[in-house]
Short mmCIF file of C-alpha atoms in Angstrom, two decimals:
data_model
loop_
_atom_site.label_atom_id
_atom_site.label_comp_id
_atom_site.label_asym_id
_atom_site.label_seq_id
_atom_site.Cartn_x
_atom_site.Cartn_y
_atom_site.Cartn_z
CA TYR A 22 80.51 35.85 114.58
CA ASN A 23 82.90 38.17 116.49
CA PHE A 24 85.26 40.79 115.16
CA GLY A 25 86.84 44.06 116.23
CA ASN A 26 89.92 45.22 118.07
CA THR A 27 91.04 45.89 121.64
CA SER A 28 88.81 48.96 122.00
CA LEU A 29 85.67 48.02 120.01
CA LYS A 30 84.10 44.57 119.62
CA HIS A 31 81.21 43.53 117.37
CA THR A 32 79.13 40.39 117.67
CA PHE A 33 76.56 39.09 115.16
CA MET A 34 74.38 36.11 116.01
CA ILE A 35 71.72 34.33 113.97
CA VAL A 36 69.83 31.44 115.55
CA GLY A 37 66.97 29.55 113.97
CA SER A 38 65.00 26.35 114.12
CA TYR A 39 62.33 24.65 112.04
CA GLN A 40 60.14 21.78 113.23
CA VAL A 41 57.37 19.75 111.65
CA SER A 42 55.28 17.50 113.86
CA ASN A 43 51.99 15.66 113.84
CA GLN A 44 50.07 13.34 116.08
CA LYS A 45 49.09 9.80 115.21
CA GLN A 46 46.50 7.90 117.22
CA GLY A 47 45.56 4.47 115.94
CA ASN A 48 44.92 4.75 112.21
CA THR A 49 44.24 8.50 112.40
CA THR A 50 46.96 11.06 111.75
CA ALA A 51 46.33 14.71 112.54
CA PRO A 52 47.51 17.34 110.04
CA ALA A 53 51.09 18.46 110.51
CA MET A 54 52.02 21.52 112.54
CA THR A 55 55.13 23.56 111.71
CA VAL A 56 57.14 25.76 114.06
CA LEU A 57 59.62 28.36 112.82
CA ASN A 58 61.81 30.26 115.26
CA GLY A 59 64.47 32.85 114.49
CA ASN A 60 66.58 35.38 116.37
CA LEU A 61 68.95 37.98 114.97
CA ASN A 62 71.29 39.90 117.31
CA TYR A 63 74.00 42.54 116.96
CA ASN A 64 76.07 43.70 119.93
CA LEU A 65 78.62 46.48 120.10
CA THR A 66 81.01 46.66 123.08
CA PHE A 67 83.20 49.63 123.92
CA VAL A 68 85.92 47.77 125.81
CA LYS A 69 87.64 50.65 127.64
CA SER A 70 84.43 52.29 128.89
CA LYS A 71 82.80 48.88 129.57
CA ILE A 72 79.62 49.94 127.77
CA SER A 73 77.70 47.53 125.55
CA THR A 74 74.66 48.04 123.38
CA GLY A 75 72.67 45.66 121.26
CA LEU A 76 69.87 45.30 118.76
CA THR A 77 67.76 42.18 118.54
CA TYR A 78 64.85 40.86 116.50
CA ASN A 79 62.86 37.71 117.22
CA TYR A 80 60.38 35.83 115.06
CA ASN A 81 58.26 32.81 116.03
CA GLN A 82 55.55 31.22 113.90
CA VAL A 83 53.34 28.20 114.52
CA LYS A 84 51.21 26.93 111.61
CA SER A 85 48.47 24.41 112.18
CA PHE A 86 45.58 23.30 110.01
CA VAL A 87 43.38 25.81 111.90
CA SER A 88 45.51 28.97 112.04
CA THR A 89 48.89 30.64 111.81
CA ASN A 90 50.14 32.29 114.99
CA THR A 91 53.08 34.69 114.70
CA TYR A 92 54.98 36.51 117.47
CA MET A 93 57.72 38.96 116.48
CA GLY A 94 59.46 42.17 117.34
CA PRO A 95 62.60 44.24 117.85
CA GLY A 96 64.53 45.10 120.98
CA ILE A 97 67.41 47.24 122.19
CA THR A 98 69.78 46.72 125.13
CA LEU A 99 72.31 48.87 126.95
CA GLY A 100 74.74 47.80 129.66
CA LYS A 101 77.62 49.19 131.71
CA SER A 102 80.09 47.47 134.02
CA PHE A 103 81.71 49.17 137.01
CA MET A 104 84.18 48.40 139.79
CA LYS A 105 86.49 46.06 137.85
CA ASN A 106 83.50 44.25 136.29
CA THR A 107 81.98 43.24 139.64
CA LEU A 108 78.95 45.56 139.28
CA ARG A 109 76.79 45.60 136.13
CA PHE A 110 73.78 47.74 135.22
CA SER A 111 71.64 46.93 132.17
CA LEU A 112 68.49 48.18 130.46
CA ALA A 113 66.38 46.51 127.77
CA ASN A 114 63.34 47.56 125.77
CA ILE A 115 61.45 45.05 123.62
CA PHE A 116 58.31 45.51 121.52
CA ASN A 117 56.51 42.41 120.29
CA GLN A 118 53.46 41.94 118.10
CA SER A 119 51.30 38.84 117.99
CA PHE A 120 49.12 37.84 115.03
CA THR A 121 46.58 35.09 114.48
CA ASN A 122 46.37 34.73 110.73
CA SER A 123 46.48 38.43 109.75
CA ASP A 124 44.67 39.79 112.83
CA VAL A 125 46.75 41.66 115.42
CA THR A 126 46.04 39.89 118.71
CA ALA A 127 48.61 41.57 120.98
CA LEU A 128 51.02 44.50 121.13
CA VAL A 129 53.43 44.12 124.06
CA LEU A 130 56.07 46.57 125.29
CA SER A 131 58.52 45.25 127.91
CA GLU A 132 61.06 47.42 129.69
CA ARG A 133 63.68 45.89 131.98
CA ALA A 134 66.39 47.10 134.34
CA SER A 135 68.92 45.00 136.21
CA LEU A 136 71.71 45.62 138.69
CA SER A 137 74.01 42.73 139.59
CA TYR A 138 77.03 42.42 141.85
CA SER A 139 79.52 39.53 141.74
CA PRO A 140 82.45 40.15 144.10
CA LYS A 141 85.84 38.75 143.20
CA THR A 142 86.67 36.18 145.86
CA SER A 143 89.01 33.28 146.26
CA LYS A 144 87.81 30.35 144.16
CA LYS A 145 88.60 28.17 147.16
CA TYR A 146 85.42 29.42 148.85
CA GLY A 147 83.15 29.52 145.81
CA LYS A 148 81.46 32.40 144.04
CA SER A 149 78.51 34.50 145.14
CA SER A 150 76.36 37.09 143.40
CA VAL A 151 73.29 39.19 144.03
CA SER A 152 70.99 40.91 141.53
CA ILE A 153 67.98 43.19 141.58
CA ASN A 154 65.67 43.12 138.55
CA ALA A 155 62.63 45.13 137.53
CA MET A 156 60.35 44.61 134.53
CA TYR A 157 57.41 46.69 133.38
CA THR A 158 55.13 45.16 130.76
CA ASN A 159 52.37 46.97 128.90
CA LYS A 160 50.02 44.92 126.74
CA PHE A 161 48.13 47.44 124.64
CA LYS A 162 44.49 47.31 123.61
CA THR A 163 43.84 45.78 120.17
CA THR A 164 40.72 44.64 118.36
CA GLN A 165 41.30 41.16 119.88
CA GLN A 166 42.53 42.46 123.29
CA VAL A 167 39.67 44.67 124.49
CA LYS A 168 41.44 45.95 127.62
CA SER A 169 45.01 47.06 128.03
CA PHE A 170 47.09 45.36 130.70
CA GLU A 171 50.06 46.64 132.72
CA GLU A 172 52.29 44.66 135.06
CA PHE A 173 55.37 45.31 137.18
CA THR A 174 57.60 42.46 138.31
CA GLY A 175 60.52 42.88 140.68
CA THR A 176 62.93 40.18 141.80
CA VAL A 177 65.97 39.86 144.03
CA ASN A 178 68.32 36.93 143.41
CA LEU A 179 71.11 35.63 145.58
CA SER A 180 73.35 32.81 144.38
CA TYR A 181 76.34 30.89 145.60
CA SER A 182 78.23 28.34 143.54
CA PHE A 183 81.11 26.12 144.52
#
């Protein structure tokens, strides 16, 4: 759902899914498994300054006859466009928790930064873009996760479409 005016735009988004499945082999049917997935997002865009910010929350749950696994958490984003919207810088910070039944099995903090450039060119020759991305992930120690874990991932992407 979008609303706002020429200087300030708001966007709300709710996405969800629910699935029930089981496996049948011969005359034997395994107990059903259910999957619940939900995402809630709010974005605020300051049109004139080309700054956007957002809040997000995700929830995923898988129930089987053995256990219930849940993965959920909030996030925040910030972005800014420059040079007539050809250059964009964005940051994101997301914290997720994972549970098996009621036991905390993981606490994960992800921080991301991205810089992308898409020059305005004649459509006759196609469109190109380049981006540089960095992500730092910290999986904290829990009673289930004996050691903490840290990881840095960097990527460079180049694309051309016609």
